[in-house]
Amino acid sequence: MDKILILDFGSQVTQLIARRVREAHVYCELHPFDMSIDDIKAFNPKGIILSGGPNSVYESDYQATAELFKLGIPVLGICYGMQFMAQTLGGKVESGDKREFGYAEIQARHHSKLFEGLQDRVDDAGNGYLDVWMSHGDKVTALPEGFKVIAETPSCPVAAMADEARHFYAVQFHPEVTHTKRGSEMIHRFVLHVCDATPSWTMPNYIDEAIKKIREQVGDEEVILGLSGGVDSSVAAALIHRAIGDQLTCVFVDHGLLRLNEGDMVMDMFARNMGVKVIRVDATEQFMGKLAGVTDPEKKRKIIGGEFVEVFQQESGKLTTAKWLAQGTIYPDVIESAGAKTGKAHAIKSHHNVGGLPDDMNLKLLEPLRELFKDEVRQLGVALGLPHEMVYRHPFPGPGLGVRILGEVKMEYADLLRRADAIFIEELRNTVDEKTGKTWYDLTSQAFAVFLPVKSVGVMGDGRTYDYVVALRAVVTSDFMTAHWAELPYSLLGRVSNRIINEVRGLNRVVYDVSGKPPATIEWE
């Protein structure tokens, strides 16, 4: 299988490069910029992409090996990657007198393999222009030998350069972000036409390879998996079951903070429809007992995570023949955790799946999704036969409704909230936007209800009520790093409010959250 190697210099959007490469159905991996030349050779890439980054090429701690330019394979430098290429190959990089952040318009000076036929507009003289996204301070001021300028802007005379004899290309802008309108085409062109990579990274091929790998790893040994009902663990369970059948046992811990009927749905889908062995543990009383009187959000999270681990350990301890622990680790988790270990990546965090299980479980780790991005996990789930509405549903936090009930968590509050939330989601699914033809559930990235532990006065019939309040939250986002509140139709909001107040006894007021991220977060706790 042909592969592309991406060397990461710490850009906030490096993962998007990998997404764009895989959209061309070519496999790729991200590795730290200081990957050794021996490891690069062992990886055997068809091409290398050098990412952007926040540093200067004059900082000695942020240098890749210069030997990569001697491998005889294509290289694409992006932003910092372009500056590193220029500096390493004998060009000159200087601090710019004008920094560029945001939209820019580049003019393609020469027809190169990277830009040929690509343009967003043409002027009267026949010059082609492309809309791109810049984010740089330093810039290339002298080309390395053998290079030519292939694009420019008024403030950046070398906006892109190429040595087409050696298949080296570099751009000062970011083709991986959606703001660069033809950016995906540029990356696909580099991968498919410059590198001549075969587009064999498809879901059917991946399923066949993954099943073979799982069978080779596990042999005739047994596997346990903590099934949360979320997308990652559900797809991991379906894939492993496809590979080894009854050698897999799932443990589903119901902590009483799931969405309406979610526990039954998980059991119905896996145990009854797919024939997966699932042990369902109703630990509602245990969780609620530990949460009693606790109002601090972080304490609630830690209690829920800790209790999950304890229950899972108790149940897994009964499965004495199990030798493997399966987890739904996905590729962004792997990238960020690896970055944390090197200490050189920016804005990273460590990930510990299944609540952070202790080492003394003495189980080998099976992570069949660790090469996949979230959208690829969803594609895999559908290919494995999981229902589309389950695979593509909105994200749900690990602590469940525990962080959507402000203050102390009580079963009374959880019951009110899950019913209100179900009404909100049902109406979003049933309401179609006339302009797009899509439901408002599909048009929003995440939507849910929040229980507020305050009461307000209301009137129902001829009587006075004094009941609780719920807030509705719906956002639109591409990456969950920033988000805009969803401009839902008033008629939809009115219908949801009317149903909640009439159908959920104990609630008499509904409000809508119109905060963006930042300054607010998506979840309330």
Short mmCIF file of C-alpha atoms in Angstrom, two decimals:
data_model
loop_
_atom_site.label_atom_id
_atom_site.label_comp_id
_atom_site.label_asym_id
_atom_site.label_seq_id
_atom_site.Cartn_x
_atom_site.Cartn_y
_atom_site.Cartn_z
CA MET A 1 0.00 0.00 0.00
CA ASP A 2 1.35 3.42 -0.99
CA LYS A 3 1.88 5.80 1.92
CA ILE A 4 2.52 9.51 2.44
CA LEU A 5 4.59 10.69 5.41
CA ILE A 6 3.67 13.98 7.11
CA LEU A 7 6.32 15.50 9.37
CA ASP A 8 4.65 17.66 11.99
CA PHE A 9 6.32 20.93 13.03
CA GLY A 10 3.56 21.81 15.49
CA SER A 11 0.91 23.53 13.39
CA GLN A 12 -2.58 23.74 14.86
CA VAL A 13 -3.97 22.33 11.60
CA THR A 14 -1.52 19.54 10.76
CA GLN A 15 -4.22 16.90 11.24
CA LEU A 16 -6.14 18.55 8.40
CA ILE A 17 -3.26 17.71 6.04
CA ALA A 18 -3.72 14.04 6.89
CA ARG A 19 -7.47 14.35 6.40
CA ARG A 20 -6.97 15.83 2.92
CA VAL A 21 -4.51 13.10 1.92
CA ARG A 22 -6.86 10.36 3.06
CA GLU A 23 -9.73 12.01 1.20
CA ALA A 24 -7.68 11.12 -1.89
CA HIS A 25 -7.84 7.48 -0.66
CA VAL A 26 -4.13 7.35 0.09
CA TYR A 27 -2.89 6.21 3.48
CA CYS A 28 -0.74 8.63 5.48
CA GLU A 29 0.69 9.02 8.95
CA LEU A 30 1.81 11.99 11.04
CA HIS A 31 5.18 11.73 12.74
CA PRO A 32 7.27 14.26 14.70
CA PHE A 33 9.48 16.51 12.56
CA ASP A 34 12.65 14.99 14.08
CA MET A 35 11.90 11.47 12.80
CA SER A 36 15.24 9.84 11.95
CA ILE A 37 16.28 9.22 8.37
CA ASP A 38 16.43 5.47 9.09
CA ASP A 39 12.83 5.51 10.32
CA ILE A 40 11.77 7.55 7.28
CA LYS A 41 13.39 4.99 4.98
CA ALA A 42 11.73 2.15 6.89
CA PHE A 43 8.35 3.86 6.49
CA ASN A 44 9.03 3.87 2.73
CA PRO A 45 6.77 6.81 1.74
CA LYS A 46 5.81 7.70 -1.82
CA GLY A 47 6.13 11.34 -0.78
CA ILE A 48 6.73 13.59 2.22
CA ILE A 49 4.74 16.64 3.38
CA LEU A 50 6.37 19.12 5.76
CA SER A 51 3.74 20.85 7.90
CA GLY A 52 3.50 24.40 9.12
CA GLY A 53 4.51 25.43 12.61
CA PRO A 54 4.83 28.40 14.98
CA ASN A 55 8.62 28.56 15.09
CA SER A 56 11.44 30.08 13.06
CA VAL A 57 13.75 28.04 10.85
CA TYR A 58 16.64 29.59 12.75
CA GLU A 59 15.64 27.73 15.92
CA SER A 60 17.90 24.68 16.09
CA ASP A 61 15.34 22.62 18.05
CA TYR A 62 12.93 22.60 15.12
CA GLN A 63 14.90 21.01 12.30
CA ALA A 64 14.07 17.87 10.35
CA THR A 65 16.85 15.78 8.86
CA ALA A 66 18.22 17.29 5.65
CA GLU A 67 18.77 13.75 4.36
CA LEU A 68 15.10 13.50 3.42
CA PHE A 69 15.82 15.68 0.38
CA LYS A 70 18.27 13.04 -0.89
CA LEU A 71 15.78 10.16 -0.98
CA GLY A 72 14.66 10.87 -4.54
CA ILE A 73 10.98 11.18 -3.59
CA PRO A 74 8.63 14.17 -3.88
CA VAL A 75 8.42 16.67 -1.02
CA LEU A 76 5.76 19.32 -0.36
CA GLY A 77 6.53 22.07 2.15
CA ILE A 78 3.67 24.04 3.72
CA CYS A 79 4.28 27.41 5.43
CA TYR A 80 7.10 26.62 7.91
CA GLY A 81 7.76 23.52 5.80
CA MET A 82 8.43 25.79 2.82
CA GLN A 83 10.83 27.92 4.85
CA PHE A 84 12.63 24.82 6.13
CA MET A 85 12.97 23.52 2.57
CA ALA A 86 14.32 26.84 1.30
CA GLN A 87 16.78 27.29 4.18
CA THR A 88 18.04 23.68 4.03
CA LEU A 89 18.55 23.66 0.25
CA GLY A 90 20.50 26.92 0.12
CA GLY A 91 17.85 29.60 -0.18
CA LYS A 92 17.25 32.48 2.21
CA VAL A 93 14.51 33.08 4.78
CA GLU A 94 14.00 36.43 6.51
CA SER A 95 11.59 37.90 9.02
CA GLY A 96 8.91 39.70 7.02
CA ASP A 97 8.28 43.41 7.46
CA LYS A 98 4.58 42.63 7.00
CA ARG A 99 2.99 39.61 8.63
CA GLU A 100 0.18 37.88 6.77
CA PHE A 101 -2.66 36.24 8.67
CA GLY A 102 -5.91 35.41 6.94
CA TYR A 103 -7.27 35.70 3.42
CA ALA A 104 -4.88 36.42 0.56
CA GLU A 105 -5.04 36.28 -3.21
CA ILE A 106 -2.12 34.64 -5.00
CA GLN A 107 -1.27 34.93 -8.67
CA ALA A 108 0.12 31.78 -10.27
CA ARG A 109 3.18 33.09 -12.12
CA HIS A 110 4.11 29.84 -13.89
CA HIS A 111 2.09 26.79 -14.75
CA SER A 112 3.38 24.09 -12.44
CA LYS A 113 2.14 20.58 -11.89
CA LEU A 114 0.71 21.77 -8.56
CA PHE A 115 -1.41 24.65 -9.89
CA GLU A 116 -2.00 23.87 -13.55
CA GLY A 117 -5.63 24.54 -14.45
CA LEU A 118 -6.51 25.71 -10.93
CA GLN A 119 -7.87 29.23 -10.51
CA ASP A 120 -10.67 31.00 -8.68
CA ARG A 121 -10.76 33.98 -11.04
CA VAL A 122 -9.02 35.41 -14.11
CA ASP A 123 -8.24 39.10 -14.76
CA ASP A 124 -8.51 40.91 -18.09
CA ALA A 125 -4.92 40.04 -18.93
CA GLY A 126 -5.62 36.33 -18.49
CA ASN A 127 -3.77 35.98 -15.18
CA GLY A 128 -5.19 33.35 -12.87
CA TYR A 129 -5.74 34.02 -9.15
CA LEU A 130 -6.39 31.70 -6.22
CA ASP A 131 -8.00 32.49 -2.85
CA VAL A 132 -5.79 31.13 -0.06
CA TRP A 133 -5.27 31.35 3.70
CA MET A 134 -1.97 32.78 4.91
CA SER A 135 -0.49 32.56 8.40
CA HIS A 136 3.18 33.55 8.53
CA GLY A 137 5.70 36.13 9.63
CA ASP A 138 8.96 34.86 8.07
CA LYS A 139 9.18 34.46 4.32
CA VAL A 140 11.50 33.16 1.60
CA THR A 141 13.52 35.97 0.03
CA ALA A 142 15.98 33.97 -2.12
CA LEU A 143 15.28 30.72 -3.93
CA PRO A 144 17.45 27.62 -3.60
CA GLU A 145 19.26 26.55 -6.75
CA GLY A 146 16.96 24.85 -9.26
CA PHE A 147 13.76 26.44 -7.94
CA LYS A 148 11.40 28.87 -9.63
CA VAL A 149 8.60 31.04 -8.27
CA ILE A 150 5.21 29.56 -9.11
CA ALA A 151 2.96 32.01 -7.20
CA GLU A 152 3.21 35.45 -5.62
CA THR A 153 1.29 38.11 -3.71
CA PRO A 154 2.12 41.84 -3.48
CA SER A 155 3.58 41.37 0.02
CA CYS A 156 5.02 37.89 -0.55
CA PRO A 157 6.96 37.64 -3.83
CA VAL A 158 7.60 33.93 -3.20
CA ALA A 159 4.16 32.62 -2.24
CA ALA A 160 4.99 29.24 -3.78
CA MET A 161 8.09 27.70 -5.37
CA ALA A 162 9.03 24.50 -7.16
CA ASP A 163 11.96 22.44 -8.37
CA GLU A 164 9.99 20.24 -10.72
CA ALA A 165 13.02 18.22 -11.79
CA ARG A 166 13.36 16.91 -8.23
CA HIS A 167 9.59 17.03 -7.54
CA PHE A 168 10.00 19.54 -4.70
CA TYR A 169 7.09 21.94 -4.14
CA ALA A 170 6.42 24.47 -1.42
CA VAL A 171 3.62 26.92 -0.60
CA GLN A 172 3.61 29.74 1.93
CA PHE A 173 -0.14 29.41 2.49
CA HIS A 174 -2.19 26.58 4.02
CA PRO A 175 -3.88 24.39 1.38
CA GLU A 176 -5.24 22.05 4.07
CA VAL A 177 -7.78 24.54 5.48
CA THR A 178 -11.18 25.07 3.86
CA HIS A 179 -10.47 28.82 3.50
CA THR A 180 -8.08 27.91 0.65
CA LYS A 181 -10.81 27.09 -1.84
CA ARG A 182 -8.78 24.82 -4.16
CA GLY A 183 -6.50 23.55 -1.40
CA SER A 184 -7.78 19.97 -1.38
CA GLU A 185 -7.20 19.76 -5.12
CA MET A 186 -3.61 20.95 -4.65
CA ILE A 187 -2.90 18.29 -2.03
CA HIS A 188 -4.62 15.60 -4.08
CA ARG A 189 -2.62 16.65 -7.12
CA PHE A 190 0.63 16.36 -5.17
CA VAL A 191 -0.29 12.96 -3.75
CA LEU A 192 -1.82 11.36 -6.84
CA HIS A 193 0.05 13.00 -9.74
CA VAL A 194 3.39 14.16 -8.36
CA CYS A 195 3.92 11.25 -5.96
CA ASP A 196 1.98 8.87 -8.25
CA ALA A 197 0.43 7.18 -5.19
CA THR A 198 -2.23 4.54 -5.79
CA PRO A 199 -5.58 5.45 -4.16
CA SER A 200 -6.10 2.11 -2.39
CA TRP A 201 -7.05 3.42 1.09
CA THR A 202 -10.75 2.48 1.00
CA MET A 203 -13.03 1.22 3.74
CA PRO A 204 -13.59 -2.29 2.26
CA ASN A 205 -9.82 -2.72 1.94
CA TYR A 206 -9.33 -1.43 5.48
CA ILE A 207 -11.91 -3.85 6.92
CA ASP A 208 -10.20 -6.83 5.27
CA GLU A 209 -6.77 -5.75 6.50
CA ALA A 210 -8.01 -4.92 10.01
CA ILE A 211 -9.77 -8.28 10.42
CA LYS A 212 -6.64 -10.11 9.30
CA LYS A 213 -4.50 -8.10 11.72
CA ILE A 214 -6.87 -8.67 14.68
CA ARG A 215 -6.91 -12.41 14.04
CA GLU A 216 -3.10 -12.51 13.84
CA GLN A 217 -2.75 -10.51 17.09
CA VAL A 218 -5.36 -12.30 19.15
CA GLY A 219 -5.16 -15.86 17.88
CA ASP A 220 -7.54 -18.01 19.95
CA GLU A 221 -7.38 -15.77 23.06
CA GLU A 222 -10.33 -13.83 24.46
CA VAL A 223 -10.92 -10.07 24.41
CA ILE A 224 -12.92 -7.72 26.67
CA LEU A 225 -14.09 -4.26 25.69
CA GLY A 226 -15.70 -1.46 27.69
CA LEU A 227 -18.75 -0.56 25.60
CA SER A 228 -19.95 2.98 26.31
CA GLY A 229 -22.51 3.25 23.51
CA GLY A 230 -20.42 5.98 21.90
CA VAL A 231 -19.30 5.78 18.27
CA ASP A 232 -15.69 4.74 18.85
CA SER A 233 -16.28 1.86 21.25
CA SER A 234 -19.32 0.68 19.26
CA VAL A 235 -17.41 0.54 15.97
CA ALA A 236 -14.46 -1.15 17.68
CA ALA A 237 -16.83 -3.78 19.08
CA ALA A 238 -18.45 -4.39 15.68
CA LEU A 239 -15.07 -4.74 13.95
CA ILE A 240 -13.56 -7.06 16.55
CA HIS A 241 -16.71 -9.18 16.59
CA ARG A 242 -16.54 -9.46 12.80
CA ALA A 243 -12.97 -10.76 13.23
CA ILE A 244 -13.19 -13.14 16.21
CA GLY A 245 -16.89 -13.61 17.05
CA ASP A 246 -17.54 -15.13 20.49
CA GLN A 247 -13.95 -14.51 21.62
CA LEU A 248 -15.13 -10.95 22.36
CA THR A 249 -17.07 -10.00 25.49
CA CYS A 250 -18.27 -6.43 26.00
CA VAL A 251 -18.99 -4.85 29.37
CA PHE A 252 -21.63 -2.12 29.23
CA VAL A 253 -21.77 -0.02 32.40
CA ASP A 254 -25.06 1.85 32.81
CA HIS A 255 -24.38 4.65 35.30
CA GLY A 256 -27.88 6.10 35.17
CA LEU A 257 -26.71 9.17 33.26
CA LEU A 258 -27.39 7.98 29.71
CA ARG A 259 -29.84 9.44 27.23
CA LEU A 260 -33.44 8.22 27.11
CA ASN A 261 -33.61 4.46 26.37
CA GLU A 262 -29.92 4.43 25.43
CA GLY A 263 -29.06 1.36 27.51
CA ASP A 264 -31.81 -0.66 25.86
CA MET A 265 -30.74 0.59 22.43
CA VAL A 266 -27.13 -0.52 22.96
CA MET A 267 -28.21 -3.96 24.16
CA ASP A 268 -30.70 -4.33 21.32
CA MET A 269 -28.16 -3.38 18.67
CA PHE A 270 -25.25 -5.49 19.89
CA ALA A 271 -26.62 -8.40 21.90
CA ARG A 272 -29.84 -9.05 20.01
CA ASN A 273 -29.18 -7.90 16.44
CA MET A 274 -25.44 -8.57 16.08
CA GLY A 275 -25.04 -11.51 18.45
CA VAL A 276 -22.25 -9.85 20.46
CA LYS A 277 -21.76 -11.06 24.03
CA VAL A 278 -22.58 -8.04 26.21
CA ILE A 279 -22.63 -7.95 30.01
CA ARG A 280 -24.90 -5.12 31.13
CA VAL A 281 -24.14 -3.76 34.59
CA ASP A 282 -26.76 -1.48 36.16
CA ALA A 283 -24.62 0.61 38.51
CA THR A 284 -27.06 3.52 38.83
CA GLU A 285 -27.36 3.37 42.61
CA GLN A 286 -23.59 3.10 43.04
CA PHE A 287 -22.91 6.17 40.88
CA MET A 288 -25.73 8.24 42.36
CA GLY A 289 -24.58 7.42 45.87
CA LYS A 290 -21.05 8.64 45.17
CA LEU A 291 -22.33 11.81 43.44
CA ALA A 292 -24.69 12.80 46.27
CA GLY A 293 -23.92 16.31 47.52
CA VAL A 294 -21.15 16.93 44.93
CA THR A 295 -21.52 20.15 42.94
CA ASP A 296 -18.03 20.86 41.55
CA PRO A 297 -17.85 19.88 37.83
CA GLU A 298 -14.32 18.46 37.98
CA LYS A 299 -15.11 16.40 41.07
CA LYS A 300 -18.19 15.02 39.33
CA ARG A 301 -16.12 14.03 36.30
CA LYS A 302 -13.48 12.31 38.44
CA ILE A 303 -16.07 10.42 40.48
CA ILE A 304 -17.86 9.18 37.35
CA GLY A 305 -14.59 8.18 35.67
CA GLY A 306 -13.28 6.49 38.80
CA GLU A 307 -16.48 4.54 39.43
CA PHE A 308 -16.57 3.40 35.82
CA VAL A 309 -13.06 1.99 36.16
CA GLU A 310 -13.98 0.24 39.42
CA VAL A 311 -17.12 -1.37 37.97
CA PHE A 312 -15.33 -2.37 34.79
CA GLN A 313 -12.48 -3.92 36.78
CA GLN A 314 -14.92 -5.88 38.93
CA GLU A 315 -16.65 -7.32 35.87
CA SER A 316 -13.47 -7.96 33.89
CA GLY A 317 -12.01 -9.75 36.92
CA LYS A 318 -14.74 -12.37 36.48
CA LEU A 319 -13.58 -13.01 32.90
CA THR A 320 -10.44 -14.89 33.92
CA THR A 321 -9.78 -16.23 30.41
CA ALA A 322 -9.53 -12.76 28.81
CA LYS A 323 -6.01 -11.82 27.71
CA TRP A 324 -6.76 -8.64 25.74
CA LEU A 325 -8.31 -5.29 26.56
CA ALA A 326 -9.86 -3.60 23.51
CA GLN A 327 -10.23 0.19 23.35
CA GLY A 328 -11.72 2.62 20.87
CA THR A 329 -8.56 4.74 20.60
CA ILE A 330 -8.60 6.76 17.36
CA TYR A 331 -5.81 8.49 15.46
CA PRO A 332 -6.19 12.03 16.90
CA ASP A 333 -5.75 10.48 20.39
CA VAL A 334 -2.55 8.78 19.22
CA ILE A 335 -1.17 11.95 17.62
CA GLU A 336 -1.88 14.14 20.63
CA SER A 337 -0.54 11.64 23.15
CA ALA A 338 2.63 11.17 21.09
CA GLY A 339 3.05 14.94 20.95
CA ALA A 340 2.71 15.12 24.71
CA LYS A 341 5.54 12.61 25.15
CA THR A 342 7.96 14.56 22.96
CA GLY A 343 7.07 17.86 24.59
CA LYS A 344 7.47 19.59 21.22
CA ALA A 345 3.92 19.66 19.92
CA HIS A 346 1.62 22.58 20.66
CA ALA A 347 -1.84 22.44 22.23
CA ILE A 348 -1.81 18.72 22.94
CA LYS A 349 -3.20 16.48 25.65
CA SER A 350 -2.79 12.89 26.79
CA HIS A 351 -5.65 10.47 26.25
CA HIS A 352 -6.56 7.57 28.49
CA ASN A 353 -9.40 5.49 27.15
CA VAL A 354 -11.89 3.52 29.23
CA GLY A 355 -11.49 6.03 32.03
CA GLY A 356 -7.77 5.43 32.49
CA LEU A 357 -7.52 1.73 33.32
CA PRO A 358 -4.66 0.73 35.64
CA ASP A 359 -1.63 -1.28 34.54
CA ASP A 360 -2.25 -4.05 37.07
CA MET A 361 -5.03 -5.48 34.91
CA ASN A 362 -2.19 -7.32 33.10
CA LEU A 363 -4.01 -7.36 29.78
CA LYS A 364 -2.54 -6.82 26.34
CA LEU A 365 -3.96 -3.82 24.48
CA LEU A 366 -5.98 -4.12 21.27
CA GLU A 367 -6.74 -0.81 19.48
CA PRO A 368 -8.10 -1.58 16.01
CA LEU A 369 -9.16 2.03 15.25
CA ARG A 370 -5.88 3.74 16.15
CA GLU A 371 -5.14 4.55 12.48
CA LEU A 372 -8.51 6.23 11.80
CA PHE A 373 -9.87 9.76 12.07
CA LYS A 374 -13.39 10.27 13.44
CA ASP A 375 -15.03 10.61 10.04
CA GLU A 376 -13.31 7.38 8.94
CA VAL A 377 -14.57 5.62 12.08
CA ARG A 378 -18.10 6.66 11.13
CA GLN A 379 -17.63 5.36 7.57
CA LEU A 380 -16.33 2.08 8.99
CA GLY A 381 -19.33 1.79 11.33
CA VAL A 382 -21.78 2.10 8.45
CA ALA A 383 -19.76 -0.38 6.37
CA LEU A 384 -19.95 -2.85 9.26
CA GLY A 385 -23.73 -2.57 9.37
CA LEU A 386 -24.28 -0.25 12.33
CA PRO A 387 -27.33 2.02 11.92
CA HIS A 388 -26.53 5.35 10.23
CA GLU A 389 -28.46 7.33 12.85
CA MET A 390 -26.38 5.77 15.62
CA VAL A 391 -23.01 6.19 13.89
CA TYR A 392 -23.63 9.82 12.90
CA ARG A 393 -25.32 11.03 16.06
CA HIS A 394 -24.01 14.04 17.94
CA PRO A 395 -21.14 13.71 20.43
CA PHE A 396 -22.05 12.76 24.01
CA PRO A 397 -19.68 13.41 26.92
CA GLY A 398 -18.10 10.50 28.79
CA PRO A 399 -19.69 11.53 32.12
CA GLY A 400 -23.04 11.64 30.34
CA LEU A 401 -25.80 13.78 31.81
CA GLY A 402 -23.63 14.27 34.89
CA VAL A 403 -22.12 17.38 33.29
CA ARG A 404 -25.41 18.56 31.80
CA ILE A 405 -27.03 18.76 35.22
CA LEU A 406 -25.63 21.88 36.83
CA GLY A 407 -24.75 21.45 40.49
CA GLU A 408 -25.66 18.27 42.35
CA VAL A 409 -26.70 15.24 40.30
CA LYS A 410 -29.96 13.66 41.41
CA MET A 411 -32.00 10.93 39.75
CA GLU A 412 -35.04 13.24 39.69
CA TYR A 413 -33.02 15.79 37.68
CA ALA A 414 -31.62 13.15 35.33
CA ASP A 415 -35.10 11.80 34.55
CA LEU A 416 -36.44 15.27 33.77
CA LEU A 417 -33.42 16.11 31.62
CA ARG A 418 -33.35 12.95 29.54
CA ARG A 419 -37.03 13.39 28.64
CA ALA A 420 -36.56 17.05 27.68
CA ASP A 421 -33.43 16.21 25.70
CA ALA A 422 -35.23 13.43 23.81
CA ILE A 423 -38.00 15.85 22.77
CA PHE A 424 -35.42 18.39 21.53
CA ILE A 425 -33.54 15.79 19.48
CA GLU A 426 -36.76 14.29 18.09
CA GLU A 427 -37.94 17.69 16.84
CA LEU A 428 -34.53 18.45 15.31
CA ARG A 429 -34.64 15.13 13.45
CA ASN A 430 -38.22 15.73 12.26
CA THR A 431 -37.79 19.33 11.07
CA VAL A 432 -36.44 19.86 7.55
CA ASP A 433 -34.81 23.12 6.47
CA GLU A 434 -36.43 24.20 3.20
CA LYS A 435 -33.25 25.78 1.78
CA THR A 436 -30.99 22.76 2.17
CA GLY A 437 -33.45 19.89 2.34
CA LYS A 438 -31.61 18.59 5.43
CA THR A 439 -32.97 18.07 8.91
CA TRP A 440 -31.92 20.50 11.61
CA TYR A 441 -30.28 17.59 13.42
CA ASP A 442 -27.93 17.15 10.46
CA LEU A 443 -27.40 20.91 10.15
CA THR A 444 -26.24 21.20 13.77
CA SER A 445 -22.99 19.69 15.02
CA GLN A 446 -24.16 19.14 18.58
CA ALA A 447 -27.47 19.76 20.34
CA PHE A 448 -28.69 18.94 23.82
CA ALA A 449 -30.62 20.15 26.85
CA VAL A 450 -29.11 21.33 30.15
CA PHE A 451 -30.84 21.08 33.53
CA LEU A 452 -30.69 24.25 35.63
CA PRO A 453 -31.19 23.71 39.36
CA VAL A 454 -33.36 26.80 39.76
CA LYS A 455 -37.13 27.19 39.85
CA SER A 456 -39.30 29.80 38.23
CA VAL A 457 -42.95 30.75 38.53
CA GLY A 458 -45.32 29.69 35.79
CA VAL A 459 -49.01 29.34 35.02
CA MET A 460 -50.52 26.11 33.71
CA GLY A 461 -54.28 26.06 33.28
CA ASP A 462 -55.63 28.20 36.11
CA GLY A 463 -52.91 27.23 38.56
CA ARG A 464 -49.58 28.61 39.62
CA THR A 465 -46.49 26.41 39.09
CA TYR A 466 -43.04 26.68 40.58
CA ASP A 467 -40.85 24.29 38.60
CA TYR A 468 -37.40 23.79 37.11
CA VAL A 469 -35.79 25.32 34.00
CA VAL A 470 -33.98 23.66 31.08
CA ALA A 471 -31.69 25.39 28.60
CA LEU A 472 -31.40 24.21 25.00
CA ARG A 473 -27.98 24.31 23.37
CA ALA A 474 -27.25 23.81 19.65
CA VAL A 475 -24.02 24.71 17.86
CA VAL A 476 -22.49 24.61 14.41
CA THR A 477 -18.78 23.85 14.11
CA SER A 478 -16.30 22.16 11.80
CA ASP A 479 -13.69 21.22 14.40
CA PHE A 480 -15.24 21.79 17.87
CA MET A 481 -12.37 24.16 18.68
CA THR A 482 -14.63 27.11 17.92
CA ALA A 483 -18.40 27.08 17.48
CA HIS A 484 -21.34 29.33 16.61
CA TRP A 485 -24.76 28.95 18.19
CA ALA A 486 -27.19 27.47 15.72
CA GLU A 487 -29.79 29.90 14.38
CA LEU A 488 -32.70 27.50 14.73
CA PRO A 489 -36.09 28.65 13.39
CA TYR A 490 -38.33 30.30 15.98
CA SER A 491 -41.11 27.90 15.02
CA LEU A 492 -38.88 24.92 15.87
CA LEU A 493 -37.81 26.42 19.20
CA GLY A 494 -41.43 27.24 20.03
CA ARG A 495 -42.56 23.71 19.25
CA VAL A 496 -39.79 22.19 21.40
CA SER A 497 -40.57 24.52 24.29
CA ASN A 498 -44.30 23.81 24.10
CA ARG A 499 -43.77 20.04 24.08
CA ILE A 500 -41.28 20.04 26.96
CA ILE A 501 -43.49 22.16 29.22
CA ASN A 502 -46.60 20.14 28.41
CA GLU A 503 -45.07 16.66 28.41
CA VAL A 504 -42.44 16.81 31.16
CA ARG A 505 -44.12 17.47 34.50
CA GLY A 506 -41.65 19.37 36.69
CA LEU A 507 -40.39 21.76 34.01
CA ASN A 508 -42.15 25.04 33.28
CA ARG A 509 -39.58 27.18 31.47
CA VAL A 510 -37.29 26.65 28.47
CA VAL A 511 -34.46 29.01 27.44
CA TYR A 512 -32.08 28.95 24.45
CA ASP A 513 -28.32 29.44 24.75
CA VAL A 514 -26.97 31.95 22.17
CA SER A 515 -23.33 31.90 23.33
CA GLY A 516 -20.49 31.16 20.95
CA LYS A 517 -17.24 29.33 21.65
CA PRO A 518 -15.27 31.29 22.71
CA PRO A 519 -16.09 32.83 25.14
CA ALA A 520 -18.38 29.98 26.25
CA THR A 521 -17.63 26.27 25.93
CA ILE A 522 -20.00 23.94 24.09
CA GLU A 523 -20.87 21.93 27.19
CA TRP A 524 -21.97 23.92 30.25
CA GLU A 525 -19.66 22.04 32.62
#
